[in-house]
Structure formats: C-alpha cells, structure tokens
Amino acid sequence: MNTLAILGGKPIIDYPLPLYPSIGKKECDAVMSVIASGSLSGFYGSWGDEFWGGTTIKQFEQRWSERFHIKHTISVNSNTSGLIAAMGAIGLSPGDEVIVPPTTMSATVMSPLFYGGIPIFADIEDETFCIDPNEVRKKITSKTKAIIAVNIFGHPARLSELRQIADEHGIYLIEDNAQSPLGMEAGAYTGTIGHIGVFSLNYHKHIHTGEGGMCTTNDDHLALRLQMIRNHAENIVEPVHMSDLSNMIGHNMRMTEMSAAVGLAQLEDADMHIDRRTRLAESLSSIVAELPGLTPPAVRENCRHIYYVWTMKYDAAVVGIPRDVFSKALNAEGFPNFTGYIRPLYMLPVFQQRTAIGRDGFPFILAPHIRYEWGMCPVAERLYSEEFICFETCAYDISSEILSDFARAIHKVYEYRHELASAVMSVSD
Ligand SMILES: *Cc1c(COP(=O)(O)O)cnc(C)c1O
C-alpha cells in the first residue's frame, strides 16, 4: 500500500490531470465577431491611420494601459519580438553591453545580440531568484547601455532599486515581465517600473492569445520608436521627422485582430486566472513548509508573487537523498514536477562558441575580454544543479481533491524517502 510508485507501488495520482481551461465562450465569440467582420488586421506598413493597427488592436492596447496604469502600450506578436524592439528602441549599438540574469527564458539574453549588443551575466539572488542589484553594480562599465531584469516565476526583481541604479548611470532598465503580469512591488505593477516592460501572451502564460506580447512605457519617444520597429520603421522616419535613424529598420511584429480580441477577453478575466494559480501555489507552499529540507518560494516584503512557476528549494543534506531522485519519485506518484528550471544561459552554444550573427564571431569579437564559462554565477548554478524543484502552475486545472492528492504524494515520498536511499543507483540515470 505504501510502497513508493517509483519502486513498483501504486501511484497516488493514477488519473490524467485535467488541463487548465484558459479559453472559453467569451474568447470564441470575440474571435468569431472579428472573423465575421472580415478585417483580420488593420495594419499597414506605411504612414497614415493604419500605421497604428485596427480597431481591436487599438482597443486592446488602450485597455492594457488603463489596467496597468501606464501611458503607452504597444502590442507585438511575442515577448521575444518585444524584447528585440526594446533593444532597438533604446538605440543599442554594436559593442554596447546589456546586463542580464542567467536564469530566464533564452529570449531575454538573446535580444541584445540582434543589434550587436553584448549580454553580460550578473548572478541572481538566492531567495527570489531574480537578478541581484549588487551583482549588477559590479558589472556596470562605460559600455553598459541597459539592464534587463526578469520578474522570474512571477516574483518582482528589486525593480525600484534597479531603476535607481539605471537612472544614476544614465542607462535603461528593461523589464522582461513575461512571467509576471499583475505582479507588484511597493504598490506598482511589474512591467511599469523600468523604462520599458515586455509581457508575453504565449500559450503557456497566465493570460494568452496563443502567441503575442505587449510592450509598456511612460516615455513618448520610446513608444514611438517601439511602434516604428514593430511596423517598418524605414517608411515612417520621414513623416514623423525622426532625426535619430539608429535601428530604424523595421520588422513586422504586428499582432492580428483575432489575437487582440482574445487578449481583450483574457485581460477582463486576468484577476480570476491569476488568483486561481496563486491560490494553488500558496497551497503547495503550505504543504512543504512543514517538511525540513524543502523551502517554499519566498515573497519579498511589499511584493506580490503571481507564481508562473512554483519553485521550491531542496536541501539534499537535510532530506537525505539526492534531489533528482526525490523529484523522480514525486513524478512517479503523479505530481508533475521538474528540476533545475534552466541551465545558466551562458552555457548555450551561442556563447560557448561565440557565434551569433554571421560566421565571424560578431558581436563577440567586439568584446574579446568577456568570458562565458561555468563558475560565473555560482548562485544560479547551485540552484540549477542542486536545489530547484518546480511545478508549472498554469498547466493544470487543480481541484481541491487533486490538491489533497498532491499533498499525499509529497508526504508519501518524504516519509518513505529512506527506502529510496538504497535504490538510488538504480533510479538515477
Ligand atoms: C515566455 C518567456 C519569454 C518569451 O515569450 P514569447 O512570447 O514566447 O516570445 C521571454 N522571457 C521569459 C522570462 C519568458 O518566460
């Protein structure tokens, strides 16, 4: 009865977990009415009313600005596009340095490369897993143009402190807010404290449009440049008298009217979607809080965590078996978890082989003194290799019955973990 599933016992959760029902009738109706109108995009890549997009896009951007208390919102087709547009908008030039954390989705650290910028990795905090302002300070040079802070897992980075550092040095703070819509620090929404915030609306996030992203800023000039990069800037520089032509080569990063219609519906229900995941994460935290060696995610004072990923820290010395064995045993009981989150991004081939744009090592040839090697960010490396155990809160629809089963699974593995110690060799691959 109490044999661990990984050792051949019966798993606690032996039924498929239902997926989170993020799309409902409201979204369907909204898309159908756009389709019925026949106007699937209102954008045109030249100057005029249609430069700004169609009616649904404009409405979605306006609602977003109201909801997040920000002056400008620029919709794009992904957070990745939004980050690239942000790097272009701030005038990033080849050889400029951009300080980034190593623990994030890869798009964060790739964005500077598109303009020849050099990503400079600064370690993260042990408690909140966001970029550490003290490490950021050490990395600032005369070449630093921006800091990209990531509100990782849904918890705000030390945004006001980072903004202050940026302002002191006359550089930009960009927030990658993909994982933290409606997160808060000291009463302000994440994504609105930096010079530009970038949100993701991809399928896996709290609220989504399938694919999509939103850029937010209070700065009129940055807003215009973001809009231009989104939509064929080169055609617009003359009519708007843009004197600074740097990076005014445009893309097509435009969102469709259908996506905007879904986004409007999702935004209306954002609190409901986010609260459901937050309650789930808080319940998971209270389950593990009692178990020595398992540390639930921290929430810094005056902050709101919205738990895109619920991430606990595992202490093998206290629990007595290796993390990866514990994680596999939990998976075998039917509690879907993963370890590590992400290998520190400087270990990606692009950095190890210093090959990004073209064959000849651009832009890394502009920064021969910058090294990318294991050992650079010890906190990020330790959390990745030894401590993180994660649960994707947006994936499943977790009822209170399933939640009790999660609790039973965690308690079962914890209680019988010593049976695993002897079997460690056979389960670790
Ligand atoms: C999801 C994510 C992205 C990429 O978002 P897309 O909309 O898929 O381009 C970037 N950064 C972080 C931190 C993310 O979680």
XYZ file of C-alpha atoms and ligand atoms in Angstrom:
444
model
C 0.000 0.000 0.000
C 2.707 2.459 0.941
C 5.349 1.204 -1.458
C 6.624 4.182 -3.423
C 5.406 4.197 -7.025
C 8.963 4.513 -8.259
C 9.699 1.192 -6.510
C 6.701 -0.505 -8.061
C 3.891 0.636 -5.743
C 0.592 2.190 -6.740
C 0.873 5.901 -7.617
C -1.273 8.317 -5.587
C -2.388 10.129 -8.736
C -3.242 7.384 -11.218
C -5.575 9.506 -13.356
C -4.762 12.113 -16.046
C -4.599 15.661 -14.699
C -7.139 17.968 -16.379
C -5.611 20.858 -18.326
C -6.324 24.462 -17.336
C -9.361 25.721 -19.296
C -7.994 29.106 -20.282
C -10.193 29.681 -23.337
C -13.951 29.924 -23.029
C -17.047 31.141 -24.828
C -16.072 34.764 -24.406
C -12.870 34.261 -26.404
C -14.670 32.187 -29.058
C -17.354 34.821 -29.548
C -14.776 37.603 -29.709
C -12.766 35.835 -32.409
C -15.895 34.927 -34.382
C -17.020 38.507 -34.499
C -13.604 39.628 -35.811
C -13.697 36.904 -38.459
C -17.234 37.861 -39.416
C -16.129 41.470 -39.873
C -13.623 40.309 -42.489
C -10.977 42.689 -41.134
C -8.343 40.355 -39.703
C -5.626 43.007 -39.477
C -5.921 46.758 -39.609
C -2.182 47.383 -40.011
C -0.481 48.905 -42.990
C 3.302 49.330 -43.188
C 3.340 52.982 -44.115
C 2.328 56.324 -42.638
C -1.357 57.037 -42.007
C -4.136 55.916 -39.687
C -3.441 52.259 -40.433
C 0.135 52.521 -39.189
C -1.254 52.104 -35.662
C -3.346 48.992 -36.396
C -7.055 48.209 -36.464
C -9.857 48.887 -34.016
C -9.415 45.759 -31.877
C -5.650 46.287 -31.563
C -6.170 49.901 -30.513
C -8.819 48.920 -28.002
C -6.678 46.142 -26.546
C -3.675 48.471 -26.145
C -5.817 51.151 -24.524
C -7.375 48.712 -22.041
C -3.925 47.347 -21.235
C -2.638 50.851 -20.499
C -5.634 51.513 -18.219
C -5.267 48.202 -16.392
C -1.545 48.620 -15.755
C -1.620 52.404 -15.166
C 0.878 53.087 -17.937
C 0.877 55.781 -20.633
C 1.673 53.654 -23.711
C 1.126 50.034 -24.680
C 2.491 48.644 -27.943
C 1.188 45.191 -28.886
C 3.571 42.811 -30.666
C 3.461 39.219 -31.861
C 5.567 37.843 -28.966
C 7.564 38.823 -25.917
C 10.667 37.846 -27.902
C 9.742 40.451 -30.543
C 9.007 42.971 -27.795
C 12.445 42.493 -26.237
C 14.144 42.911 -29.630
C 12.083 46.043 -30.284
C 13.056 47.363 -26.842
C 16.758 46.864 -27.589
C 16.281 48.696 -30.869
C 14.221 51.485 -29.339
C 16.862 52.389 -26.744
C 19.402 52.765 -29.558
C 21.533 49.740 -28.687
C 24.707 49.774 -30.810
C 27.269 47.068 -31.612
C 29.582 46.540 -28.648
C 27.165 48.038 -26.095
C 26.765 45.892 -23.003
C 23.434 44.741 -21.562
C 23.361 43.206 -18.084
C 21.119 40.121 -17.870
C 20.401 37.263 -15.462
C 21.443 33.712 -16.445
C 18.237 32.133 -15.117
C 15.440 33.050 -17.507
C 13.958 32.007 -20.828
C 16.633 32.287 -23.539
C 14.893 35.134 -25.409
C 15.837 37.576 -22.627
C 19.562 37.194 -23.164
C 19.424 36.808 -26.946
C 17.655 40.125 -27.541
C 20.788 42.354 -27.360
C 22.594 40.177 -29.917
C 20.217 41.231 -32.696
C 21.716 44.738 -32.520
C 25.279 43.603 -31.867
C 24.952 44.120 -28.103
C 26.934 42.002 -25.651
C 24.990 40.159 -22.917
C 26.799 40.463 -19.572
C 25.601 37.952 -16.984
C 25.020 39.017 -13.374
C 24.132 36.424 -10.741
C 20.705 36.065 -9.127
C 19.503 36.264 -5.536
C 19.276 33.060 -3.549
C 15.873 33.993 -2.154
C 13.825 35.371 -5.051
C 15.910 34.036 -7.981
C 15.829 37.457 -9.674
C 18.912 39.431 -10.774
C 20.899 40.695 -7.773
C 21.348 44.503 -7.772
C 24.722 44.160 -6.023
C 25.976 41.929 -8.826
C 24.537 44.355 -11.372
C 26.513 47.236 -9.830
C 29.755 45.260 -10.209
C 29.106 44.707 -13.913
C 28.439 48.301 -14.946
C 31.091 49.800 -17.273
C 31.256 52.771 -19.622
C 29.799 50.456 -22.290
C 26.702 49.443 -20.341
C 23.555 50.587 -22.091
C 20.836 48.679 -20.240
C 19.864 46.178 -17.569
C 17.224 43.583 -18.381
C 15.566 42.461 -15.146
C 13.325 39.406 -15.296
C 10.473 39.047 -12.818
C 11.186 35.363 -12.754
C 8.499 32.820 -11.870
C 6.108 35.732 -11.213
C 8.085 37.459 -8.456
C 9.313 41.049 -8.914
C 13.033 41.654 -9.200
C 14.274 44.510 -6.960
C 12.812 46.879 -9.501
C 12.867 50.218 -7.720
C 16.474 49.655 -6.650
C 17.419 48.611 -10.188
C 15.618 51.637 -11.619
C 17.611 53.838 -9.285
C 20.876 52.217 -10.396
C 19.865 52.692 -14.029
C 18.952 56.345 -13.513
C 22.194 57.038 -11.629
C 24.205 55.716 -14.565
C 22.029 57.136 -17.328
C 21.203 53.671 -18.656
C 17.918 51.876 -19.272
C 16.068 49.359 -17.136
C 14.058 46.959 -19.287
C 11.711 44.525 -17.538
C 11.116 41.118 -19.039
C 7.738 40.700 -17.408
C 6.699 37.610 -19.379
C 6.038 35.598 -16.242
C 4.571 38.256 -14.009
C 1.542 40.158 -15.316
C -0.090 41.867 -12.297
C 2.866 41.098 -10.051
C 3.592 44.051 -7.779
C 6.384 45.795 -5.945
C 5.521 48.503 -3.419
C 2.128 49.179 -4.974
C 3.381 49.406 -8.578
C 2.766 46.789 -11.243
C 5.742 44.859 -12.523
C 6.357 45.836 -16.129
C 5.797 49.524 -15.363
C 8.791 50.356 -13.170
C 11.523 50.036 -15.808
C 11.768 52.317 -18.873
C 10.108 49.572 -20.929
C 8.204 46.489 -19.742
C 7.672 43.489 -22.006
C 4.870 40.981 -21.427
C 4.271 37.601 -23.070
C 0.909 36.351 -24.259
C 2.111 32.944 -25.400
C 0.025 29.862 -24.774
C 1.851 28.861 -21.578
C 1.489 32.138 -19.684
C -1.176 33.242 -17.168
C -3.173 35.056 -19.831
C -2.550 34.467 -23.501
C -3.530 34.968 -27.115
C -1.832 31.806 -28.404
C 1.177 33.905 -29.369
C 1.591 37.575 -28.554
C 3.290 40.198 -26.435
C 2.846 43.730 -25.068
C 5.406 46.489 -24.512
C 4.652 49.199 -21.960
C 6.334 52.551 -21.379
C 5.641 56.004 -19.996
C 8.134 57.553 -22.431
C 6.612 59.094 -25.601
C 9.801 58.843 -27.640
C 10.445 55.189 -26.741
C 6.797 54.414 -27.506
C 7.088 55.885 -30.997
C 10.327 54.019 -31.680
C 8.760 50.749 -30.495
C 5.795 51.356 -32.790
C 8.145 52.045 -35.685
C 10.295 48.972 -35.147
C 7.109 46.903 -34.918
C 5.938 48.156 -38.284
C 8.509 49.007 -40.977
C 10.235 51.978 -39.320
C 12.119 52.890 -42.516
C 8.893 54.074 -44.135
C 7.939 56.259 -41.195
C 11.126 58.185 -40.350
C 10.296 60.979 -42.823
C 6.661 61.660 -41.929
C 7.408 61.714 -38.170
C 10.683 63.632 -38.664
C 12.704 61.036 -36.732
C 16.180 62.527 -36.717
C 17.862 59.572 -34.970
C 17.941 56.875 -37.650
C 19.722 54.313 -35.476
C 17.875 50.999 -35.523
C 15.052 52.475 -37.593
C 14.968 49.390 -39.755
C 11.563 47.896 -39.207
C 10.231 44.430 -38.703
C 6.727 43.115 -38.978
C 5.929 42.316 -35.339
C 2.236 43.101 -35.668
C -0.497 41.290 -33.780
C -3.672 40.191 -35.586
C -7.160 41.479 -34.777
C -8.135 37.936 -33.704
C -5.332 37.808 -31.144
C -6.279 41.239 -29.837
C -9.903 40.092 -29.458
C -8.784 37.076 -27.414
C -6.451 39.328 -25.439
C -9.270 41.713 -24.518
C -11.309 38.814 -23.148
C -8.328 37.395 -21.279
C -7.482 40.766 -19.779
C -11.038 41.121 -18.440
C -10.604 37.836 -16.562
C -6.932 38.281 -15.694
C -7.560 38.542 -11.946
C -9.539 35.321 -11.928
C -6.896 33.443 -13.948
C -4.073 34.760 -11.796
C -5.837 34.288 -8.454
C -6.545 30.642 -9.256
C -2.881 29.922 -9.908
C -1.798 31.979 -6.914
C -4.084 30.057 -4.538
C -2.766 26.763 -5.887
C 0.841 27.876 -5.391
C 0.143 29.083 -1.865
C -1.409 25.720 -1.028
C 1.657 23.902 -2.356
C 3.832 26.192 -0.248
C 1.906 25.373 2.903
C 2.200 21.641 2.161
C 6.011 21.729 2.002
C 6.543 24.421 4.632
C 6.389 21.794 7.394
C 8.925 19.463 5.805
C 12.565 20.097 6.794
C 14.819 20.446 3.747
C 12.059 21.746 1.471
C 11.809 25.548 1.266
C 8.735 27.061 -0.391
C 9.162 30.129 -2.628
C 9.841 33.348 -0.724
C 7.841 36.537 -1.161
C 9.775 39.724 -0.511
C 8.151 42.366 1.709
C 5.699 44.629 -0.159
C 5.664 42.312 -3.153
C 3.007 40.288 -4.907
C 4.154 36.952 -6.368
C 1.876 35.529 -9.056
C 3.607 32.131 -9.409
C 4.010 31.416 -13.101
C 6.191 28.611 -11.808
C 6.034 27.422 -8.210
C 9.651 26.754 -7.301
C 10.873 25.275 -4.048
C 14.447 24.797 -2.867
C 15.631 21.323 -1.967
C 18.354 20.626 0.573
C 19.760 17.133 -0.022
C 21.846 17.241 3.176
C 18.688 17.615 5.256
C 16.347 15.376 3.267
C 18.972 12.679 2.903
C 18.578 11.676 -0.742
C 19.642 13.443 -3.943
C 17.223 15.991 -5.387
C 16.825 14.275 -8.702
C 15.801 11.031 -7.035
C 13.264 12.836 -4.862
C 11.876 14.602 -7.946
C 11.560 11.372 -9.925
C 9.809 9.683 -7.017
C 7.323 12.584 -6.901
C 6.739 12.326 -10.638
C 6.136 8.600 -10.259
C 3.416 9.353 -7.673
C 1.777 11.620 -10.275
C 2.844 15.041 -9.002
C 4.335 16.542 -12.177
C 7.488 18.452 -11.308
C 10.784 19.271 -12.944
C 14.211 20.137 -11.600
C 16.643 22.903 -12.369
C 14.328 25.192 -14.397
C 17.068 26.164 -16.815
C 20.804 25.677 -17.198
C 22.529 29.058 -16.787
C 22.210 30.511 -20.260
C 25.891 31.357 -20.742
C 26.381 27.613 -21.268
C 24.374 27.768 -24.535
C 26.412 27.017 -27.694
C 25.912 30.606 -28.924
C 28.049 31.850 -26.005
C 30.391 28.878 -25.690
C 31.244 29.035 -29.397
C 30.872 32.832 -29.608
C 28.909 32.601 -32.829
C 25.746 34.660 -33.268
C 25.472 36.982 -36.278
C 27.279 35.619 -39.338
C 30.264 33.304 -39.275
C 32.976 35.532 -37.890
C 32.062 35.855 -34.240
C 30.095 39.112 -34.393
C 29.315 40.699 -31.966
C 31.593 38.783 -29.557
C 34.691 39.939 -31.472
C 33.887 43.409 -30.115
C 34.292 42.128 -26.556
C 37.211 39.679 -26.535
C 37.689 40.217 -22.777
C 34.185 38.951 -21.927
C 34.193 35.262 -20.963
C 31.264 32.875 -20.739
C 32.120 29.933 -18.508
C 30.832 27.678 -15.742
C 31.584 29.286 -12.378
C 30.481 32.814 -13.411
C 27.221 32.845 -11.460
C 27.551 30.439 -8.527
C 24.088 31.055 -7.066
C 22.323 30.380 -10.366
C 24.484 27.291 -10.897
C 23.765 25.843 -7.455
C 20.021 26.427 -7.712
C 20.028 24.792 -11.136
C 22.226 21.808 -10.302
C 21.108 21.045 -6.783
C 18.105 22.909 -5.442
C 15.251 23.895 -7.741
C 12.154 21.687 -7.893
C 9.438 23.331 -9.988
C 5.747 22.974 -10.738
C 4.090 24.668 -13.701
C 1.037 26.336 -12.166
C -0.539 27.422 -15.462
C -0.698 23.957 -16.995
C -3.333 22.084 -14.996
C -6.770 22.631 -13.549
C -6.247 21.594 -9.938
C -9.363 20.977 -7.830
C -9.165 20.710 -4.058
C -9.381 16.899 -4.418
C -6.359 16.830 -6.702
C -4.572 19.215 -4.385
C -5.078 16.794 -1.465
C -3.633 14.053 -3.663
C -0.619 16.288 -4.370
C -0.211 16.679 -0.610
C -0.448 12.911 -0.101
C 2.103 12.309 -2.866
C 4.567 14.766 -1.354
C 4.110 13.375 2.152
C 4.407 9.796 0.923
C 7.710 10.395 -0.876
C 9.020 12.387 2.068
C 8.021 9.776 4.640
C 9.391 6.774 2.743
C 12.391 8.521 1.218
C 14.868 6.343 3.071
C 13.667 3.347 1.086
C 14.980 5.231 -1.908
C 18.432 5.761 -0.484
C 19.297 2.135 -1.137
C 17.716 2.210 -4.564
C 19.438 5.451 -5.618
C 21.803 3.735 -8.003
C 19.029 2.067 -9.956
C 16.783 5.143 -10.356
C 19.315 7.856 -11.178
C 20.121 7.849 -14.882
C 7.866 33.059 -22.155
C 9.033 33.936 -21.916
C 9.638 34.661 -22.949
C 9.259 34.516 -24.382
O 7.945 34.876 -24.628
P 7.303 34.679 -26.086
O 6.043 35.464 -26.026
O 7.087 33.219 -26.288
O 8.272 35.240 -27.076
C 10.665 35.522 -22.616
N 11.105 35.664 -21.362
C 10.562 34.971 -20.348
C 11.079 35.186 -18.962
C 9.529 34.058 -20.592
O 9.004 33.356 -19.584
